[in-house]
């Protein structure tokens, strides 16, 4: 079994059986610019603590798996260049070769399970990209949700993706997609996607009970909780659509592929919206951290 390095607060929470919420690090290294990335990471950790749970930000630093980062580690990661973006495929190689890598949704789920953490809050999961019928670009996050028993709170899948295809793949993989407090699947920066979510729940207790029931059924895999961005922070989808279209066209023209696609699109949409997309992203992650804490609290009840 791998030697995991726990932060003091995470070690203490584990010893007491106190609620924990895993947090990812790719959003810090590849999802947001410095210094907003570090600021947001700190605020997200605070939101988890305010909700009565302990935050466990996950990353690989110099070949060691860290569950819970110190503030200097968070700051260093937020400024580091050439950090690997780790998914299921490359996590072991990064650890074995002593490198530094940020964990995506998939890799964070793997680490959370090893650490016994059942709840993980992020911004938006990866999904099926537009044009996937020719590019085959489908995020490994979807397959991870099918096999690793962690409940993931996101604001839906990013609107840069093909959301109907993402829902289809999740259905095929047997992943419960639960809209929180509304019928419609939220679309990251917007509350509405025009698509009905397969499931709806209105309380953290219901989500915790469904998580437990999957365990009782001995089903592998987790749950996706799609938590809509707060109304006051959302960017209506018709405002966003032209910017997404432009960013996608640029990615295509520049031959952006594989792991570089999502960071490229997020950065271009940030520029095209003059920072508005980042503002919304920050609000939705904080909102997800609060819901994650509430679910984690219910799970230990
Ligand atoms: N949520 C955000 N910003 C992000 C991500 C999530 O608000 O940048 C990251 C997650 O790490 C997720 C990744 O796993 O985007 C998706 O990458 P890809 O499409 O290459 O699978
Ligand atoms: Mn991809």
Tab-separated table of C-alpha atoms and ligand atoms in Angstrom:
chain	number	residue	atom	x	y	z
A	1	UNK	CA	0.000	0.000	0.000
A	2	UNK	CA	1.262	3.447	-0.889
A	3	UNK	CA	2.572	5.720	1.870
A	4	UNK	CA	0.207	8.681	1.985
A	5	UNK	CA	1.303	11.981	3.523
A	6	UNK	CA	-1.558	13.488	5.478
A	7	UNK	CA	-1.679	17.085	6.683
A	8	UNK	CA	-2.063	17.429	10.448
A	9	UNK	CA	-5.725	18.421	10.267
A	10	UNK	CA	-6.559	15.552	7.916
A	11	UNK	CA	-4.696	13.039	10.114
A	12	UNK	CA	-6.611	14.300	13.126
A	13	UNK	CA	-9.986	14.117	11.369
A	14	UNK	CA	-9.250	10.581	10.174
A	15	UNK	CA	-8.299	9.482	13.686
A	16	UNK	CA	-11.562	10.876	15.062
A	17	UNK	CA	-13.754	9.653	12.222
A	18	UNK	CA	-14.708	13.285	11.567
A	19	UNK	CA	-16.188	14.356	8.205
A	20	UNK	CA	-13.703	14.986	5.403
A	21	UNK	CA	-14.051	16.522	1.945
A	22	UNK	CA	-11.463	15.846	-0.758
A	23	UNK	CA	-10.463	18.719	-3.077
A	24	UNK	CA	-8.526	18.498	-6.335
A	25	UNK	CA	-5.437	20.372	-7.467
A	26	UNK	CA	-5.744	20.509	-11.270
A	27	UNK	CA	-8.218	23.342	-10.834
A	28	UNK	CA	-5.354	25.186	-9.087
A	29	UNK	CA	-2.573	24.428	-11.592
A	30	UNK	CA	-4.476	24.189	-14.874
A	31	UNK	CA	-7.934	25.629	-14.225
A	32	UNK	CA	-7.310	29.138	-12.897
A	33	UNK	CA	-4.586	31.771	-13.225
A	34	UNK	CA	-2.318	32.826	-10.349
A	35	UNK	CA	-3.064	34.407	-7.868
A	36	UNK	CA	-6.821	33.715	-8.049
A	37	UNK	CA	-6.080	29.972	-8.057
A	38	UNK	CA	-4.358	30.021	-4.656
A	39	UNK	CA	-6.842	32.497	-3.200
A	40	UNK	CA	-9.716	30.289	-4.328
A	41	UNK	CA	-8.086	27.116	-3.006
A	42	UNK	CA	-7.749	28.752	0.409
A	43	UNK	CA	-11.336	30.012	0.384
A	44	UNK	CA	-12.634	26.595	-0.664
A	45	UNK	CA	-10.797	24.973	2.244
A	46	UNK	CA	-12.309	27.592	4.577
A	47	UNK	CA	-15.789	26.919	3.212
A	48	UNK	CA	-15.377	23.209	4.004
A	49	UNK	CA	-14.242	24.012	7.546
A	50	UNK	CA	-17.126	26.454	8.036
A	51	UNK	CA	-19.444	23.621	7.007
A	52	UNK	CA	-18.133	21.417	9.796
A	53	UNK	CA	-15.795	19.188	7.780
A	54	UNK	CA	-12.052	19.000	7.160
A	55	UNK	CA	-10.648	19.851	3.703
A	56	UNK	CA	-8.172	17.457	2.090
A	57	UNK	CA	-6.583	19.017	-0.987
A	58	UNK	CA	-4.829	16.289	-2.950
A	59	UNK	CA	-1.659	16.468	-5.062
A	60	UNK	CA	1.523	14.566	-5.885
A	61	UNK	CA	4.587	16.533	-4.757
A	62	UNK	CA	8.048	15.204	-5.602
A	63	UNK	CA	6.732	11.700	-5.968
A	64	UNK	CA	4.711	11.657	-2.754
A	65	UNK	CA	0.948	11.493	-2.520
A	66	UNK	CA	-0.319	14.284	-0.285
A	67	UNK	CA	-3.823	14.281	1.160
A	68	UNK	CA	-4.156	17.690	2.761
A	69	UNK	CA	-1.654	20.398	1.834
A	70	UNK	CA	0.037	22.993	4.018
A	71	UNK	CA	-0.390	26.613	2.997
A	72	UNK	CA	3.214	26.876	1.676
A	73	UNK	CA	2.605	23.731	-0.411
A	74	UNK	CA	-0.604	25.222	-1.801
A	75	UNK	CA	1.172	28.463	-2.676
A	76	UNK	CA	4.098	26.653	-4.311
A	77	UNK	CA	1.775	24.463	-6.381
A	78	UNK	CA	-0.223	27.509	-7.475
A	79	UNK	CA	2.908	29.147	-8.899
A	80	UNK	CA	4.767	26.085	-10.173
A	81	UNK	CA	5.386	25.636	-13.896
A	82	UNK	CA	5.249	22.335	-15.777
A	83	UNK	CA	3.189	20.504	-13.181
A	84	UNK	CA	1.797	17.279	-14.652
A	85	UNK	CA	-1.980	16.993	-15.038
A	86	UNK	CA	-2.672	13.595	-13.524
A	87	UNK	CA	-5.477	11.264	-14.374
A	88	UNK	CA	-5.825	7.505	-13.809
A	89	UNK	CA	-3.355	6.807	-16.635
A	90	UNK	CA	-0.375	8.758	-15.316
A	91	UNK	CA	-0.698	8.893	-11.533
A	92	UNK	CA	1.501	5.856	-10.884
A	93	UNK	CA	4.182	7.014	-13.319
A	94	UNK	CA	4.342	10.436	-11.652
A	95	UNK	CA	4.679	8.891	-8.188
A	96	UNK	CA	7.222	6.306	-9.291
A	97	UNK	CA	9.445	8.860	-11.020
A	98	UNK	CA	9.399	11.391	-8.189
A	99	UNK	CA	7.630	14.133	-10.127
A	100	UNK	CA	5.024	16.709	-9.170
A	101	UNK	CA	1.503	16.475	-10.494
A	102	UNK	CA	-1.909	17.964	-9.914
A	103	UNK	CA	-4.824	15.567	-9.592
A	104	UNK	CA	-7.834	15.815	-11.899
A	105	UNK	CA	-11.251	14.578	-10.837
A	106	UNK	CA	-10.278	11.013	-11.747
A	107	UNK	CA	-6.964	11.015	-9.879
A	108	UNK	CA	-8.446	12.826	-6.883
A	109	UNK	CA	-11.148	10.148	-6.617
A	110	UNK	CA	-8.492	7.424	-6.648
A	111	UNK	CA	-6.546	9.146	-3.861
A	112	UNK	CA	-9.683	9.944	-1.855
A	113	UNK	CA	-10.712	6.295	-1.874
A	114	UNK	CA	-7.254	5.224	-0.663
A	115	UNK	CA	-7.571	7.755	2.171
A	116	UNK	CA	-11.092	6.618	3.071
A	117	UNK	CA	-12.674	9.919	1.981
A	118	UNK	CA	-16.127	9.492	0.452
A	119	UNK	CA	-16.983	13.043	-0.618
A	120	UNK	CA	-15.134	15.265	-3.094
A	121	UNK	CA	-16.040	18.785	-4.203
A	122	UNK	CA	-14.801	20.402	-7.409
A	123	UNK	CA	-15.933	22.854	-10.088
A	124	UNK	CA	-16.982	20.813	-13.085
A	125	UNK	CA	-16.137	17.267	-14.145
A	126	UNK	CA	-14.635	16.431	-17.500
A	127	UNK	CA	-17.013	14.855	-20.007
A	128	UNK	CA	-17.634	14.127	-23.659
A	129	UNK	CA	-16.170	16.876	-25.821
A	130	UNK	CA	-18.053	18.324	-28.778
A	131	UNK	CA	-16.917	16.469	-31.870
A	132	UNK	CA	-16.035	13.389	-29.806
A	133	UNK	CA	-17.502	11.262	-32.608
A	134	UNK	CA	-14.334	12.056	-34.555
A	135	UNK	CA	-11.826	13.114	-31.852
A	136	UNK	CA	-12.794	10.353	-29.345
A	137	UNK	CA	-12.134	12.939	-26.588
A	138	UNK	CA	-14.024	11.614	-23.586
A	139	UNK	CA	-12.701	12.502	-20.143
A	140	UNK	CA	-11.403	9.676	-17.967
A	141	UNK	CA	-13.430	11.338	-15.187
A	142	UNK	CA	-16.544	9.562	-16.475
A	143	UNK	CA	-15.017	6.090	-16.221
A	144	UNK	CA	-13.655	6.924	-12.779
A	145	UNK	CA	-17.138	7.814	-11.584
A	146	UNK	CA	-18.181	4.354	-12.775
A	147	UNK	CA	-15.593	2.506	-10.731
A	148	UNK	CA	-14.513	4.488	-7.666
A	149	UNK	CA	-16.963	4.928	-4.779
A	150	UNK	CA	-16.741	8.658	-4.140
A	151	UNK	CA	-19.625	11.137	-4.297
A	152	UNK	CA	-18.465	14.061	-6.442
A	153	UNK	CA	-20.090	17.485	-6.161
A	154	UNK	CA	-19.715	19.599	-9.301
A	155	UNK	CA	-21.738	22.372	-10.937
A	156	UNK	CA	-22.604	19.924	-13.706
A	157	UNK	CA	-20.240	19.343	-16.586
A	158	UNK	CA	-18.545	22.340	-18.210
A	159	UNK	CA	-20.630	23.990	-20.924
A	160	UNK	CA	-17.696	23.654	-23.335
A	161	UNK	CA	-18.655	19.966	-23.558
A	162	UNK	CA	-21.368	18.080	-25.367
A	163	UNK	CA	-23.768	17.773	-22.440
A	164	UNK	CA	-26.325	15.378	-23.997
A	165	UNK	CA	-23.526	12.960	-24.948
A	166	UNK	CA	-21.986	13.328	-21.484
A	167	UNK	CA	-25.312	12.325	-19.910
A	168	UNK	CA	-25.618	9.356	-22.280
A	169	UNK	CA	-22.166	8.058	-21.384
A	170	UNK	CA	-22.825	8.476	-17.666
A	171	UNK	CA	-26.055	6.534	-18.067
A	172	UNK	CA	-24.257	3.768	-19.964
A	173	UNK	CA	-21.628	3.593	-17.234
A	174	UNK	CA	-24.257	3.372	-14.509
A	175	UNK	CA	-23.332	6.630	-12.810
A	176	UNK	CA	-26.164	8.345	-10.910
A	177	UNK	CA	-26.443	11.980	-11.983
A	178	UNK	CA	-28.283	13.916	-9.292
A	179	UNK	CA	-29.356	17.519	-9.819
A	180	UNK	CA	-29.464	19.310	-6.496
A	181	UNK	CA	-32.616	21.296	-5.777
A	182	UNK	CA	-33.868	21.516	-9.380
A	183	UNK	CA	-34.988	19.212	-12.185
A	184	UNK	CA	-32.587	20.424	-14.839
A	185	UNK	CA	-28.934	19.537	-15.189
A	186	UNK	CA	-26.922	22.692	-14.483
A	187	UNK	CA	-24.260	23.703	-17.029
A	188	UNK	CA	-21.367	24.967	-14.904
A	189	UNK	CA	-21.480	28.762	-15.482
A	190	UNK	CA	-25.263	28.603	-16.037
A	191	UNK	CA	-28.015	27.051	-13.942
A	192	UNK	CA	-29.881	25.631	-16.914
A	193	UNK	CA	-28.789	23.304	-19.706
A	194	UNK	CA	-32.134	22.517	-21.289
A	195	UNK	CA	-31.616	18.892	-20.206
A	196	UNK	CA	-33.519	17.132	-17.476
A	197	UNK	CA	-31.232	15.460	-14.952
A	198	UNK	CA	-31.881	11.739	-14.468
A	199	UNK	CA	-32.276	12.195	-10.689
A	200	UNK	CA	-33.100	15.043	-8.346
A	201	UNK	CA	-32.426	15.390	-4.622
A	202	UNK	CA	-33.143	18.280	-2.307
A	203	UNK	CA	-31.101	17.585	0.803
A	204	UNK	CA	-27.600	16.468	1.814
A	205	UNK	CA	-29.205	13.661	3.857
A	206	UNK	CA	-30.845	12.147	0.752
A	207	UNK	CA	-27.540	12.229	-1.117
A	208	UNK	CA	-25.719	10.633	1.816
A	209	UNK	CA	-28.369	7.907	2.071
A	210	UNK	CA	-28.083	7.132	-1.645
A	211	UNK	CA	-24.278	6.950	-1.284
A	212	UNK	CA	-24.641	4.486	1.581
A	213	UNK	CA	-27.182	2.423	-0.358
A	214	UNK	CA	-24.800	2.017	-3.284
A	215	UNK	CA	-22.271	0.648	-0.813
A	216	UNK	CA	-24.872	-1.725	0.633
A	217	UNK	CA	-25.646	-2.968	-2.887
A	218	UNK	CA	-21.915	-3.528	-3.364
A	219	UNK	CA	-21.969	-1.364	-6.475
A	220	UNK	CA	-18.639	0.021	-7.601
A	221	UNK	CA	-18.496	3.653	-8.594
A	222	UNK	CA	-19.661	6.932	-7.175
A	223	UNK	CA	-22.354	9.516	-7.664
A	224	UNK	CA	-22.283	12.811	-9.512
A	225	UNK	CA	-24.095	15.601	-7.708
A	226	UNK	CA	-24.780	18.511	-10.059
A	227	UNK	CA	-25.153	21.604	-7.892
A	228	UNK	CA	-26.342	24.705	-9.771
A	229	UNK	CA	-24.275	27.877	-9.518
A	230	UNK	CA	-25.979	30.494	-7.291
A	231	UNK	CA	-28.378	32.658	-9.334
A	232	UNK	CA	-26.601	35.948	-8.666
A	233	UNK	CA	-23.321	34.580	-10.077
A	234	UNK	CA	-24.507	32.730	-13.163
A	235	UNK	CA	-23.689	33.714	-16.717
A	236	UNK	CA	-26.716	33.031	-18.932
A	237	UNK	CA	-25.938	30.414	-21.582
A	238	UNK	CA	-26.830	32.754	-24.483
A	239	UNK	CA	-24.205	35.241	-23.278
A	240	UNK	CA	-21.603	32.511	-23.022
A	241	UNK	CA	-22.401	30.592	-26.220
A	242	UNK	CA	-20.524	32.850	-28.695
A	243	UNK	CA	-17.418	32.878	-26.480
A	244	UNK	CA	-17.464	29.095	-26.188
A	245	UNK	CA	-17.875	28.794	-29.967
A	246	UNK	CA	-14.923	31.117	-30.570
A	247	UNK	CA	-12.681	29.291	-28.071
A	248	UNK	CA	-13.604	25.919	-29.609
A	249	UNK	CA	-12.839	27.186	-33.115
A	250	UNK	CA	-9.446	28.474	-31.973
A	251	UNK	CA	-8.615	25.184	-30.270
A	252	UNK	CA	-9.454	23.354	-33.478
A	253	UNK	CA	-7.431	25.739	-35.655
A	254	UNK	CA	-4.406	25.494	-33.353
A	255	UNK	CA	-4.574	21.714	-33.127
A	256	UNK	CA	-5.013	21.701	-29.336
A	257	UNK	CA	-5.537	18.091	-28.249
A	258	UNK	CA	-5.652	15.647	-25.340
A	259	UNK	CA	-4.966	17.094	-21.875
A	260	UNK	CA	-4.423	20.587	-23.198
A	261	UNK	CA	-7.998	21.027	-24.457
A	262	UNK	CA	-9.839	21.855	-21.221
A	263	UNK	CA	-7.175	24.259	-19.818
A	264	UNK	CA	-6.970	26.033	-23.206
A	265	UNK	CA	-10.737	26.508	-23.425
A	266	UNK	CA	-11.062	27.732	-19.826
A	267	UNK	CA	-8.249	30.245	-20.330
A	268	UNK	CA	-9.683	31.571	-23.620
A	269	UNK	CA	-13.191	31.901	-22.171
A	270	UNK	CA	-11.684	33.774	-19.216
A	271	UNK	CA	-10.067	36.214	-21.674
A	272	UNK	CA	-13.119	36.522	-23.915
A	273	UNK	CA	-15.436	37.254	-20.969
A	274	UNK	CA	-12.931	39.707	-19.440
A	275	UNK	CA	-12.668	37.593	-16.316
A	276	UNK	CA	-16.385	37.017	-15.772
A	277	UNK	CA	-16.093	33.256	-16.319
A	278	UNK	CA	-13.443	33.026	-13.599
A	279	UNK	CA	-15.613	34.982	-11.165
A	280	UNK	CA	-18.456	32.538	-11.776
A	281	UNK	CA	-16.100	29.559	-11.507
A	282	UNK	CA	-14.913	30.736	-8.087
A	283	UNK	CA	-18.460	31.183	-6.779
A	284	UNK	CA	-19.577	27.762	-7.997
A	285	UNK	CA	-16.602	25.946	-6.459
A	286	UNK	CA	-17.277	27.596	-3.093
A	287	UNK	CA	-20.921	26.589	-3.383
A	288	UNK	CA	-19.902	22.991	-4.114
A	289	UNK	CA	-17.514	22.953	-1.145
A	290	UNK	CA	-20.369	23.959	1.157
A	291	UNK	CA	-22.637	21.216	-0.161
A	292	UNK	CA	-19.771	18.709	0.027
A	293	UNK	CA	-19.244	19.543	3.691
A	294	UNK	CA	-22.945	19.111	4.426
A	295	UNK	CA	-22.985	15.686	2.731
A	296	UNK	CA	-19.816	14.607	4.571
A	297	UNK	CA	-21.400	15.644	7.868
A	298	UNK	CA	-24.489	13.545	7.048
A	299	UNK	CA	-22.336	10.548	6.152
A	300	UNK	CA	-20.777	10.331	9.610
A	301	UNK	CA	-24.064	10.903	11.428
B	1	LIG	N1	-13.324	22.147	-12.351
B	1	LIG	C1	-13.001	23.443	-12.606
B	1	LIG	N2	-11.875	23.676	-13.334
B	1	LIG	C2	-11.075	22.670	-13.814
B	1	LIG	C3	-11.419	21.309	-13.537
B	1	LIG	C4	-12.563	21.106	-12.803
B	1	LIG	O1	-13.718	24.364	-12.185
B	1	LIG	O2	-10.057	22.940	-14.473
B	1	LIG	C5	-10.528	20.188	-14.065
B	1	LIG	C6	-10.718	18.868	-13.299
B	1	LIG	O3	-9.461	18.475	-12.794
B	1	LIG	C7	-11.223	17.889	-14.343
B	1	LIG	C8	-10.544	18.427	-15.558
B	1	LIG	O4	-10.893	16.551	-14.021
B	1	LIG	O5	-10.789	19.829	-15.423
B	1	LIG	C9	-11.090	17.846	-16.850
B	1	LIG	O6	-10.030	17.649	-17.723
B	1	LIG	P1	-10.226	16.760	-19.046
B	1	LIG	O7	-11.360	17.418	-19.783
B	1	LIG	O8	-8.892	16.854	-19.764
B	1	LIG	O9	-10.533	15.372	-18.588
B	2	LIG	MN1	-9.789	14.773	-22.840
